[in-house]
Tab-separated table of N, CA and C in Angstrom:
chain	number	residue	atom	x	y	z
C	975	UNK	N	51.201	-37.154	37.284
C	975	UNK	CA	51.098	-36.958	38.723
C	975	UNK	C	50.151	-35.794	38.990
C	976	UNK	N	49.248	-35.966	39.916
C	976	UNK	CA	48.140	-35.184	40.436
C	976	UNK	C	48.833	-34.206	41.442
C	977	UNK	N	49.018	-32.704	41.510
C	977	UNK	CA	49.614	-31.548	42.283
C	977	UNK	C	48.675	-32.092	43.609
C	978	UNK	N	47.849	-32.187	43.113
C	978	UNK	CA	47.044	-32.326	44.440
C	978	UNK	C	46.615	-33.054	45.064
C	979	UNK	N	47.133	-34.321	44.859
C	979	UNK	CA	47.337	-35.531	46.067
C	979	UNK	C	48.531	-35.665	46.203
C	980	UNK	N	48.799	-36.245	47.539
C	980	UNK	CA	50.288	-36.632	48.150
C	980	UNK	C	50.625	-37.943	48.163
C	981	UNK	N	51.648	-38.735	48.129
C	981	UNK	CA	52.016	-39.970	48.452
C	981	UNK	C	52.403	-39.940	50.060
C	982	UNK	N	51.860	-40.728	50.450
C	982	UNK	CA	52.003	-41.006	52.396
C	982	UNK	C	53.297	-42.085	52.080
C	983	UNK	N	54.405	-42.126	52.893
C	983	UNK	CA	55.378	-43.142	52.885
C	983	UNK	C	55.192	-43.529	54.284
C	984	UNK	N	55.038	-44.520	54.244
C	984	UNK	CA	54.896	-45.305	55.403
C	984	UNK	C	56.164	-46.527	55.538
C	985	UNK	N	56.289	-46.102	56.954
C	985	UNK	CA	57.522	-46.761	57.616
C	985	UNK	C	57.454	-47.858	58.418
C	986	UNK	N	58.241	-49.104	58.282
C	986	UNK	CA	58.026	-49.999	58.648
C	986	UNK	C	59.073	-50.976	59.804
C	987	UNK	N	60.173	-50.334	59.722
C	987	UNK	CA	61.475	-50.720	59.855
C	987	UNK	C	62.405	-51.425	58.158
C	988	UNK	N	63.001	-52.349	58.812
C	988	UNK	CA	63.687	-52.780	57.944
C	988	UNK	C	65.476	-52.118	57.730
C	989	UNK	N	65.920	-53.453	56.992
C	989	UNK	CA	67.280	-52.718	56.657
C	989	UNK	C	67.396	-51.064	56.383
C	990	UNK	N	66.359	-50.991	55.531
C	990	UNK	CA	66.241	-49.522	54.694
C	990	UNK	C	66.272	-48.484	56.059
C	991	UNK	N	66.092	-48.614	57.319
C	991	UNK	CA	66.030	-47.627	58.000
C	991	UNK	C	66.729	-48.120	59.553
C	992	UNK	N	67.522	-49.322	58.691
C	992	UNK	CA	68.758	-49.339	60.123
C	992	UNK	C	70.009	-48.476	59.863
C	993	UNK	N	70.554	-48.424	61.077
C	993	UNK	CA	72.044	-47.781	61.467
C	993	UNK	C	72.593	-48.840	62.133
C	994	UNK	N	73.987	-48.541	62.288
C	994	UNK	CA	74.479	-49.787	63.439
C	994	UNK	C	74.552	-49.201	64.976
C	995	UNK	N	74.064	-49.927	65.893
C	995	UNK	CA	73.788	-49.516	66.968
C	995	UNK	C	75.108	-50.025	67.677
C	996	UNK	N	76.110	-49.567	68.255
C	996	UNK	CA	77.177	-50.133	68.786
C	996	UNK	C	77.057	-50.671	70.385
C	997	UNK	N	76.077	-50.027	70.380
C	997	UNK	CA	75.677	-50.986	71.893
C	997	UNK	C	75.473	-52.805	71.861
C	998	UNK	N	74.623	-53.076	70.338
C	998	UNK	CA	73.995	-54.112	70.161
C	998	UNK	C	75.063	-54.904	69.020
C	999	UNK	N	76.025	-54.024	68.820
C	999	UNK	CA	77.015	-54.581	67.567
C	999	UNK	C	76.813	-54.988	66.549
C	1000	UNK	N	75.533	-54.459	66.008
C	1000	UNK	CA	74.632	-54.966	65.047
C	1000	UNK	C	73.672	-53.756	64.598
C	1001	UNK	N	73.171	-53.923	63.556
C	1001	UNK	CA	72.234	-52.714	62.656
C	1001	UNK	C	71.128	-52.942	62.796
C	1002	UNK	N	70.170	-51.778	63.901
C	1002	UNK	CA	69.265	-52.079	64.084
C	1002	UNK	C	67.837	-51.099	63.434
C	1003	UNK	N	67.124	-51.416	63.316
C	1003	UNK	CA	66.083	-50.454	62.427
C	1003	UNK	C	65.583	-49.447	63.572
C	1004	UNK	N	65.849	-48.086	62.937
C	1004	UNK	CA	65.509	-47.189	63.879
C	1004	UNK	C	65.534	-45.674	63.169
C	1005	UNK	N	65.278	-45.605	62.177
C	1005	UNK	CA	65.681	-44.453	61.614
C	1005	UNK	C	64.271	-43.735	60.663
C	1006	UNK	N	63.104	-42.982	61.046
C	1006	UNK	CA	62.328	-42.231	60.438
C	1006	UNK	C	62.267	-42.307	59.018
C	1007	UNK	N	61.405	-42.520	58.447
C	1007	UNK	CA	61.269	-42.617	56.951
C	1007	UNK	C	61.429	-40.986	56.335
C	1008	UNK	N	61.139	-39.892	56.906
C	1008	UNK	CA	61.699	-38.673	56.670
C	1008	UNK	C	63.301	-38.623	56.512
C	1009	UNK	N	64.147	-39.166	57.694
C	1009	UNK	CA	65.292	-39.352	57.234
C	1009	UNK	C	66.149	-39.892	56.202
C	1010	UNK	N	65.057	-40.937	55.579
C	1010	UNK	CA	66.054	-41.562	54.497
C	1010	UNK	C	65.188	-40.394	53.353
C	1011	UNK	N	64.061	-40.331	53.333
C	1011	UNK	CA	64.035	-39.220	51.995
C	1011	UNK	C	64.994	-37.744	52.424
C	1012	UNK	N	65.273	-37.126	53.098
C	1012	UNK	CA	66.405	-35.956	53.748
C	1012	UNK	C	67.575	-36.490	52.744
C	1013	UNK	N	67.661	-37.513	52.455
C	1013	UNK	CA	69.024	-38.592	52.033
C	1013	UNK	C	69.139	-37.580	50.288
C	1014	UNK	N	67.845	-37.091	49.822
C	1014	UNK	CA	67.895	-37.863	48.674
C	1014	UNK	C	68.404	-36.408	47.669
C	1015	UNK	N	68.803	-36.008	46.622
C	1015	UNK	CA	69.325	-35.088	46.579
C	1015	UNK	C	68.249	-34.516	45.567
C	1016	UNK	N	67.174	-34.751	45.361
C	1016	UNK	CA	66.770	-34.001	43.944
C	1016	UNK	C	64.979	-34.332	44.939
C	1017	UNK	N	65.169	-34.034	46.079
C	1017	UNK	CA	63.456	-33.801	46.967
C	1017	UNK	C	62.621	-32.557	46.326
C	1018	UNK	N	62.932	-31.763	45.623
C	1018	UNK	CA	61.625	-30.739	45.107
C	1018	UNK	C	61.404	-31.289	44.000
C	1019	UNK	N	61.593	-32.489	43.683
C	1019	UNK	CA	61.169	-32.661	42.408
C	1019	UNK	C	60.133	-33.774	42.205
C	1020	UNK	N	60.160	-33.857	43.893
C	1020	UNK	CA	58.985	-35.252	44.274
C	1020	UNK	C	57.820	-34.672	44.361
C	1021	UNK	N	56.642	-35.798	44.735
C	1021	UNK	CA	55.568	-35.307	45.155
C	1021	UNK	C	55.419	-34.070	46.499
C	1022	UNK	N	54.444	-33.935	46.634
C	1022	UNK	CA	53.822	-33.798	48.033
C	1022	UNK	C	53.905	-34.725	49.123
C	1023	UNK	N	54.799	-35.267	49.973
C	1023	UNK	CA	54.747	-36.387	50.948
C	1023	UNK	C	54.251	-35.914	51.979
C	1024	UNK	N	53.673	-37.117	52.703
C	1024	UNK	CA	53.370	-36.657	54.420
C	1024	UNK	C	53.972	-38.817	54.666
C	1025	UNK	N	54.392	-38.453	55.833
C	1025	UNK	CA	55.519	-39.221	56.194
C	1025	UNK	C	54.803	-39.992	57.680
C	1026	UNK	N	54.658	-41.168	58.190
C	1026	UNK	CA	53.950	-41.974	58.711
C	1026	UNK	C	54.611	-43.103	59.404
C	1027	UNK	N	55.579	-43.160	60.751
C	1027	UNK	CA	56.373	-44.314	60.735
C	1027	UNK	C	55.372	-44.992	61.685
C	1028	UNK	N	54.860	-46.220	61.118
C	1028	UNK	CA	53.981	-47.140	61.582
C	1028	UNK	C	54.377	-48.237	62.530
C	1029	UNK	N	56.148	-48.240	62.136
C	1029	UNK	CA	56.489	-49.425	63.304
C	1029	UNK	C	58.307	-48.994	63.127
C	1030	UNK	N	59.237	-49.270	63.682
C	1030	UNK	CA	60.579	-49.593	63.342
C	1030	UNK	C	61.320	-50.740	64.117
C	1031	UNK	N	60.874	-52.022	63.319
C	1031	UNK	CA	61.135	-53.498	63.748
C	1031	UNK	C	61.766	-54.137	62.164
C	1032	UNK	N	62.502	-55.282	62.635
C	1032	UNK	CA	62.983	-55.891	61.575
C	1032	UNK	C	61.985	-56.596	61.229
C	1033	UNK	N	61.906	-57.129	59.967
C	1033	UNK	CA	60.786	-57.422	59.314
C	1033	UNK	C	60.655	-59.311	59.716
C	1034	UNK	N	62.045	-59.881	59.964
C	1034	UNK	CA	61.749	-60.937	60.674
C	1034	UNK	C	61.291	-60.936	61.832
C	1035	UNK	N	60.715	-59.963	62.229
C	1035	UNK	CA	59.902	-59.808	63.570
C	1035	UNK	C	58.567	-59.705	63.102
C	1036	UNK	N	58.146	-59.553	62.053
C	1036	UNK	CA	56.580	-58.885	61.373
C	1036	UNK	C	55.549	-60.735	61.565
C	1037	UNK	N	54.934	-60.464	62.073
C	1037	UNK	CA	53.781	-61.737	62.387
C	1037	UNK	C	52.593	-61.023	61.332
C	1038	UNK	N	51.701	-62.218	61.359
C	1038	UNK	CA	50.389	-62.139	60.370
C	1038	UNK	C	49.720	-61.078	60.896
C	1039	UNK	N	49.641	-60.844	62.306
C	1039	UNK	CA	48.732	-59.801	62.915
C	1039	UNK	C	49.473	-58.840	62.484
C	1040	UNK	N	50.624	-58.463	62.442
C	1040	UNK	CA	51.205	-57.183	61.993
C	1040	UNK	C	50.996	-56.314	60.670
C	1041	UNK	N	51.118	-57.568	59.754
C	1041	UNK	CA	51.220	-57.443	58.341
C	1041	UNK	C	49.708	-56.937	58.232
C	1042	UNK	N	48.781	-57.639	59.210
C	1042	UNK	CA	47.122	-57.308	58.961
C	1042	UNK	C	47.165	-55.941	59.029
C	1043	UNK	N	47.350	-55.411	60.225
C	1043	UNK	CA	46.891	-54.239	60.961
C	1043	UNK	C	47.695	-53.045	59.977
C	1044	UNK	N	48.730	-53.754	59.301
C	1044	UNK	CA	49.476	-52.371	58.002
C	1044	UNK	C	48.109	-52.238	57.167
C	1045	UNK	N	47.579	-53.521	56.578
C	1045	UNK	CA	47.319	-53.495	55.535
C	1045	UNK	C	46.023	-52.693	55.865
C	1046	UNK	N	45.513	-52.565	56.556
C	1046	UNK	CA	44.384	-51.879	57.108
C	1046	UNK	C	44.542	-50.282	57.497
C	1047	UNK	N	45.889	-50.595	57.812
C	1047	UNK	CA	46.387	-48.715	58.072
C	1047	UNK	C	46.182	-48.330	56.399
C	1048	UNK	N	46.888	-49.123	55.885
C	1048	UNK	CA	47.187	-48.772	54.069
C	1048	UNK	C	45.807	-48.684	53.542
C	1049	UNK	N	44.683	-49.316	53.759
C	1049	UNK	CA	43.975	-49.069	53.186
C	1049	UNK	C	42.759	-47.574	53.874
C	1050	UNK	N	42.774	-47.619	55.062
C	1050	UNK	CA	42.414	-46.368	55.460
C	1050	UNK	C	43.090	-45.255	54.872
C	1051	UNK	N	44.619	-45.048	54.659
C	1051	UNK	CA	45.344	-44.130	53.838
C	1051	UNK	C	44.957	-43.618	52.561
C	1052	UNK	N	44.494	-45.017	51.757
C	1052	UNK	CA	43.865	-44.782	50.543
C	1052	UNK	C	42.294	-44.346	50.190
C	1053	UNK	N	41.818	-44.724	51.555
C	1053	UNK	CA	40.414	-44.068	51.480
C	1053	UNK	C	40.203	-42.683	51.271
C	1054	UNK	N	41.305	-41.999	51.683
C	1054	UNK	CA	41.320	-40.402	51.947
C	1054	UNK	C	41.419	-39.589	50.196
C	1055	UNK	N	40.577	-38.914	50.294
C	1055	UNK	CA	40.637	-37.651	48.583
C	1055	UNK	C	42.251	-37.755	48.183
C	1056	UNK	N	42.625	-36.802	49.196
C	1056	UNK	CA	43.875	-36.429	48.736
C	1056	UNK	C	44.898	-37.341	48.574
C	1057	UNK	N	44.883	-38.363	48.564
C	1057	UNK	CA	46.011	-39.700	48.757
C	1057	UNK	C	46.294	-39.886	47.257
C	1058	UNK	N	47.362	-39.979	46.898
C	1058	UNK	CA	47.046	-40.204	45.618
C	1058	UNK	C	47.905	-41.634	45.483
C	1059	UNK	N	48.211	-42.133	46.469
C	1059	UNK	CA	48.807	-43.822	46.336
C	1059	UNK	C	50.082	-44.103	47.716
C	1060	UNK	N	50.534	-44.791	48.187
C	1060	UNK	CA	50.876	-45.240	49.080
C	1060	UNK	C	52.204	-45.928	49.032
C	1061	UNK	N	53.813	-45.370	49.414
C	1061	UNK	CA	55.181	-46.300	49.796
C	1061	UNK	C	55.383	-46.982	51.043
C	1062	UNK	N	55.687	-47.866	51.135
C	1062	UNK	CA	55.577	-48.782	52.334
C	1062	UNK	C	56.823	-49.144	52.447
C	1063	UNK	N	57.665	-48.919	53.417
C	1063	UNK	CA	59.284	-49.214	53.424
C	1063	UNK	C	59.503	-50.631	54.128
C	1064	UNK	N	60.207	-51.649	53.933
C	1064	UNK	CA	60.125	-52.360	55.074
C	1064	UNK	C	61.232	-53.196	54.954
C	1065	UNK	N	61.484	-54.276	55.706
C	1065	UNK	CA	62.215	-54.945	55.022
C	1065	UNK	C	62.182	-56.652	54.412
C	1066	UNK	N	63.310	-56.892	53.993
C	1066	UNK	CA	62.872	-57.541	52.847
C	1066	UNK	C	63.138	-59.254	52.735
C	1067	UNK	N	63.252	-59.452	54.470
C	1067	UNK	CA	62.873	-61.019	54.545
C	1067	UNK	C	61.453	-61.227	54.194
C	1068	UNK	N	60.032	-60.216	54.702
C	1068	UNK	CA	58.857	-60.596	54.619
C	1068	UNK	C	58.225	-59.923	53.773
C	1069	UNK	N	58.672	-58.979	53.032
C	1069	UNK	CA	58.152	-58.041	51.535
C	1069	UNK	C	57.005	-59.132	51.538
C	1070	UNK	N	57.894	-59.776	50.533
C	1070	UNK	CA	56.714	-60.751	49.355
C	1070	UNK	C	55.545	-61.209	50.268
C	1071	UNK	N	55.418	-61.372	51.352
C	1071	UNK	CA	54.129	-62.088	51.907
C	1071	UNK	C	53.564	-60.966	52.503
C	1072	UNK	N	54.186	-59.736	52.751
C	1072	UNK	CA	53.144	-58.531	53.352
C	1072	UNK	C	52.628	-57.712	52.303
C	1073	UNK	N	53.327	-57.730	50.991
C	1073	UNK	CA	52.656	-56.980	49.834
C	1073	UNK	C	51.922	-57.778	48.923
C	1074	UNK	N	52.150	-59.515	49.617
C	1074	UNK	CA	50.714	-60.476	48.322
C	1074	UNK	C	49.569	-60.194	49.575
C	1075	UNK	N	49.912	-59.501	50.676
C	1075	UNK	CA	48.699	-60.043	51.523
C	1075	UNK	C	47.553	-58.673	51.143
C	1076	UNK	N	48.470	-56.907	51.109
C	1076	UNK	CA	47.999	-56.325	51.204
C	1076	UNK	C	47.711	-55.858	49.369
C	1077	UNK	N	48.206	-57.042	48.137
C	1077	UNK	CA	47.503	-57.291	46.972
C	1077	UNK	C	46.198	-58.004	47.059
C	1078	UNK	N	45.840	-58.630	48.136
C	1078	UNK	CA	44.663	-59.345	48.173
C	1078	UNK	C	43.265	-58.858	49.047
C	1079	UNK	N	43.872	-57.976	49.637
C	1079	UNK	CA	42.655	-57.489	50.305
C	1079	UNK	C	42.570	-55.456	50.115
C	1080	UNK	N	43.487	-55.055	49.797
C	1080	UNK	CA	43.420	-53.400	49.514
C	1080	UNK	C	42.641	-53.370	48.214
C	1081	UNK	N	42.000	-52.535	47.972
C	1081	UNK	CA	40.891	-52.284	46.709
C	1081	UNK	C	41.989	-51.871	45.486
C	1082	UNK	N	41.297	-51.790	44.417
C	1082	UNK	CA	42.263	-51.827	43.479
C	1082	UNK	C	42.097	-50.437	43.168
C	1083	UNK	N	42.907	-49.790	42.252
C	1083	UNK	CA	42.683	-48.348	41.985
C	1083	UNK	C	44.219	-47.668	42.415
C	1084	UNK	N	44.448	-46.936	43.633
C	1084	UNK	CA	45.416	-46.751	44.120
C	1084	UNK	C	46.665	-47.303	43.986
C	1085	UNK	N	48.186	-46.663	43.607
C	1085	UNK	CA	49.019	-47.687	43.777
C	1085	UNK	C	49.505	-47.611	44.998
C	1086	UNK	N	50.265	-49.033	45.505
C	1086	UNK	CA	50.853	-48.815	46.970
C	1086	UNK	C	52.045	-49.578	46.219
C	1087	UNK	N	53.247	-49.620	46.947
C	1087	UNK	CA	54.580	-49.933	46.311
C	1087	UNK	C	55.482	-49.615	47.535
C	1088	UNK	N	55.587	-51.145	47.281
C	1088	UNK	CA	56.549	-51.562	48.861
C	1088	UNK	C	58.275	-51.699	48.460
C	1089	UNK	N	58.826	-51.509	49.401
C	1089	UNK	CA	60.406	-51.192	49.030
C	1089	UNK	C	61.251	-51.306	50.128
C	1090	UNK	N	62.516	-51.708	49.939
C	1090	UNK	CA	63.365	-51.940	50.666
C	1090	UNK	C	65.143	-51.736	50.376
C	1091	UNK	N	66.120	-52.484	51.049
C	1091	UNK	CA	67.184	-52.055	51.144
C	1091	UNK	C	67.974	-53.045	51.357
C	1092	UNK	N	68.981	-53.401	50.742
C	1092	UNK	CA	69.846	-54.523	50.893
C	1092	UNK	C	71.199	-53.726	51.823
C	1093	UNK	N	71.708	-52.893	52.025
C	1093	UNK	CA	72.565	-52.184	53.149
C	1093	UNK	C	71.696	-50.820	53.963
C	1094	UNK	N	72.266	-50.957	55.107
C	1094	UNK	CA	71.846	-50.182	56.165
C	1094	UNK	C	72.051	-48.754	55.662
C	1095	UNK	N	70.673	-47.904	56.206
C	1095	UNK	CA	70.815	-46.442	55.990
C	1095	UNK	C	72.105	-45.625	56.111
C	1096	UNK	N	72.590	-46.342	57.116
C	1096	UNK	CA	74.095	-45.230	57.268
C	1096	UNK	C	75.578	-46.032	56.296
C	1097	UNK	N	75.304	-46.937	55.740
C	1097	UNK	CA	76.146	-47.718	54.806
C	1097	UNK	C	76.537	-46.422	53.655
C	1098	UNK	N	77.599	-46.246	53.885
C	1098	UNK	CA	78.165	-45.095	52.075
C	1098	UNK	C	77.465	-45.807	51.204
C	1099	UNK	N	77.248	-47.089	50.924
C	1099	UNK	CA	76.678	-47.329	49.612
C	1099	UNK	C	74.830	-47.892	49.517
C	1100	UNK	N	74.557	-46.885	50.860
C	1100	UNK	CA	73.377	-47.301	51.038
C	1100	UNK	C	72.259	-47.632	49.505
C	1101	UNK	N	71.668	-48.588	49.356
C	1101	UNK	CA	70.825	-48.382	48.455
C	1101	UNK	C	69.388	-47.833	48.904
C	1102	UNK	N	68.941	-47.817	49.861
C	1102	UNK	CA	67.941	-47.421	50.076
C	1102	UNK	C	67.630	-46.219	49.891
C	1103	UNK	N	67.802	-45.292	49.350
C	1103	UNK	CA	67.518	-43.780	49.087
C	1103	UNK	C	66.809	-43.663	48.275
C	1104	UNK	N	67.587	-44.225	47.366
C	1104	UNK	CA	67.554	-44.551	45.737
C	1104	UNK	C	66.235	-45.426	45.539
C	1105	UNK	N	65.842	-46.372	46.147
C	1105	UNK	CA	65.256	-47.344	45.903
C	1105	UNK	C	63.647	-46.771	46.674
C	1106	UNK	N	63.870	-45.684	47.415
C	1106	UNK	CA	62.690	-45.100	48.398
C	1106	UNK	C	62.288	-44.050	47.100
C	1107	UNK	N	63.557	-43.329	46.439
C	1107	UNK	CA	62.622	-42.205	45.455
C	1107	UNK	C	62.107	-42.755	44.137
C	1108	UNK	N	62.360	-44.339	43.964
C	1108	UNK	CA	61.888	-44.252	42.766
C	1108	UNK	C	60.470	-44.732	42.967
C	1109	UNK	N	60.544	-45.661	44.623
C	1109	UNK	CA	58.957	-45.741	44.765
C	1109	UNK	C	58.208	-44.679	44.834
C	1110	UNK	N	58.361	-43.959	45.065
C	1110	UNK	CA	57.642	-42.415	45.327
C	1110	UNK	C	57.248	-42.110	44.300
C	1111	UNK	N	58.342	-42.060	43.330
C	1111	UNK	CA	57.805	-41.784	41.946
C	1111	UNK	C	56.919	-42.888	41.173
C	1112	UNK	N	57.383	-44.382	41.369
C	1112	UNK	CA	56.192	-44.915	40.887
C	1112	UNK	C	54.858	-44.941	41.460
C	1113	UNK	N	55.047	-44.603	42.746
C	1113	UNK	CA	53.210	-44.619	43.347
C	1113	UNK	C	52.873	-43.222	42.821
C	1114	UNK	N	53.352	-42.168	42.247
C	1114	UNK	CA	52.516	-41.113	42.154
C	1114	UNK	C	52.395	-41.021	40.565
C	1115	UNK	N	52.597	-42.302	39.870
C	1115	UNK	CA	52.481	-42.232	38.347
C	1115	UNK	C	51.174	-42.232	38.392
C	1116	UNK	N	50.061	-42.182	36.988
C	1116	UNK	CA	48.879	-42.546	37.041
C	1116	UNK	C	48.875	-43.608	36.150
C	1117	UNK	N	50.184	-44.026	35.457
C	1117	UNK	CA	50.280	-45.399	34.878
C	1117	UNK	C	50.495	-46.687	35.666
C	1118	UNK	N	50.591	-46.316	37.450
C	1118	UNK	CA	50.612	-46.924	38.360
C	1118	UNK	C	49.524	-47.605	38.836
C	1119	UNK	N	48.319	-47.016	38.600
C	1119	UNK	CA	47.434	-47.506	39.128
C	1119	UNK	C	46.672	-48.761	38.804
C	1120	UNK	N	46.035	-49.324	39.568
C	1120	UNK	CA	45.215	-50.955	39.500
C	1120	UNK	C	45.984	-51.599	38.563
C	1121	UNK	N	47.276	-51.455	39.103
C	1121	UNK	CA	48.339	-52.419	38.319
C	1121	UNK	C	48.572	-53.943	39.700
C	1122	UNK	N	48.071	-53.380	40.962
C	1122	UNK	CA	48.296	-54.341	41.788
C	1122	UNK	C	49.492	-54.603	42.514
């Protein structure tokens, strides 16, 4: 890992950053991607983050134009010196078709590493914490890179 690039986590919605909203009686995505890393208990031992919430919608809401306009944020992200690779939180009805889309058009080099959550942020047995620091740690490997 490079001291001197950061991993940008970029936020998308998804399970990984719902709570249950009791108005709506249901878990809705709304929760800062800073908040779920706050979650995590061993944060000085991560990179450098700078933190980016790009949308907070369920991912069965994510259309082709959506998935475009990430993949274009993501790759402007990676254009930058200091970037040293890219987490993308989201969730995980449309993963696979927003991370083959942004495998097919983001340049190779950089890793980006998309992730998600099978229970809601405020769930005791949330997995998403867990599953946010190890992306962190794999985008800031350098055995990560132009792996795709």
């Amino acid at each position: 890992m490079n001291v001197d690039q950061q991993i940008v986590v970029v936020g998308t919605g998804g399970t990984i950053s719902s709570r249950f909203d009791p108005a709506q009686g249901r878990s809705v995505a709304s929760q800062a991607v800073e908040k779920i890393v706050a979650l995590l208990p061993n944060r000085a031992e991560l990179p450098r983050l700078e933190f980016q919430n790009f949308a907070t919608i369920g991912s069965f809401e994510m259309t082709i134009e959506f998935a475009h306009k990430l993949t274009k944020h993501l790759a402007e992200q990676l254009a930058k010196s200091d970037v040293g690779g890219v987490v993308v939180t989201q969730g995980t009805d449309t993963m696979e078709e927003t991370s083959f889309l942004a495998d097919l058009l983001l340049p190779l080099g950089k890793p980006v590493v998309f992730t998600g959550a099978q229970l809601p942020h405020d769930h005791p047995q949330t997995d998403g914490p867990r599953n946010l620091e190890d992306s962190i740690r794999a985008a800031a490997s350098p055995h990560a890179a132009g792996l795709g």
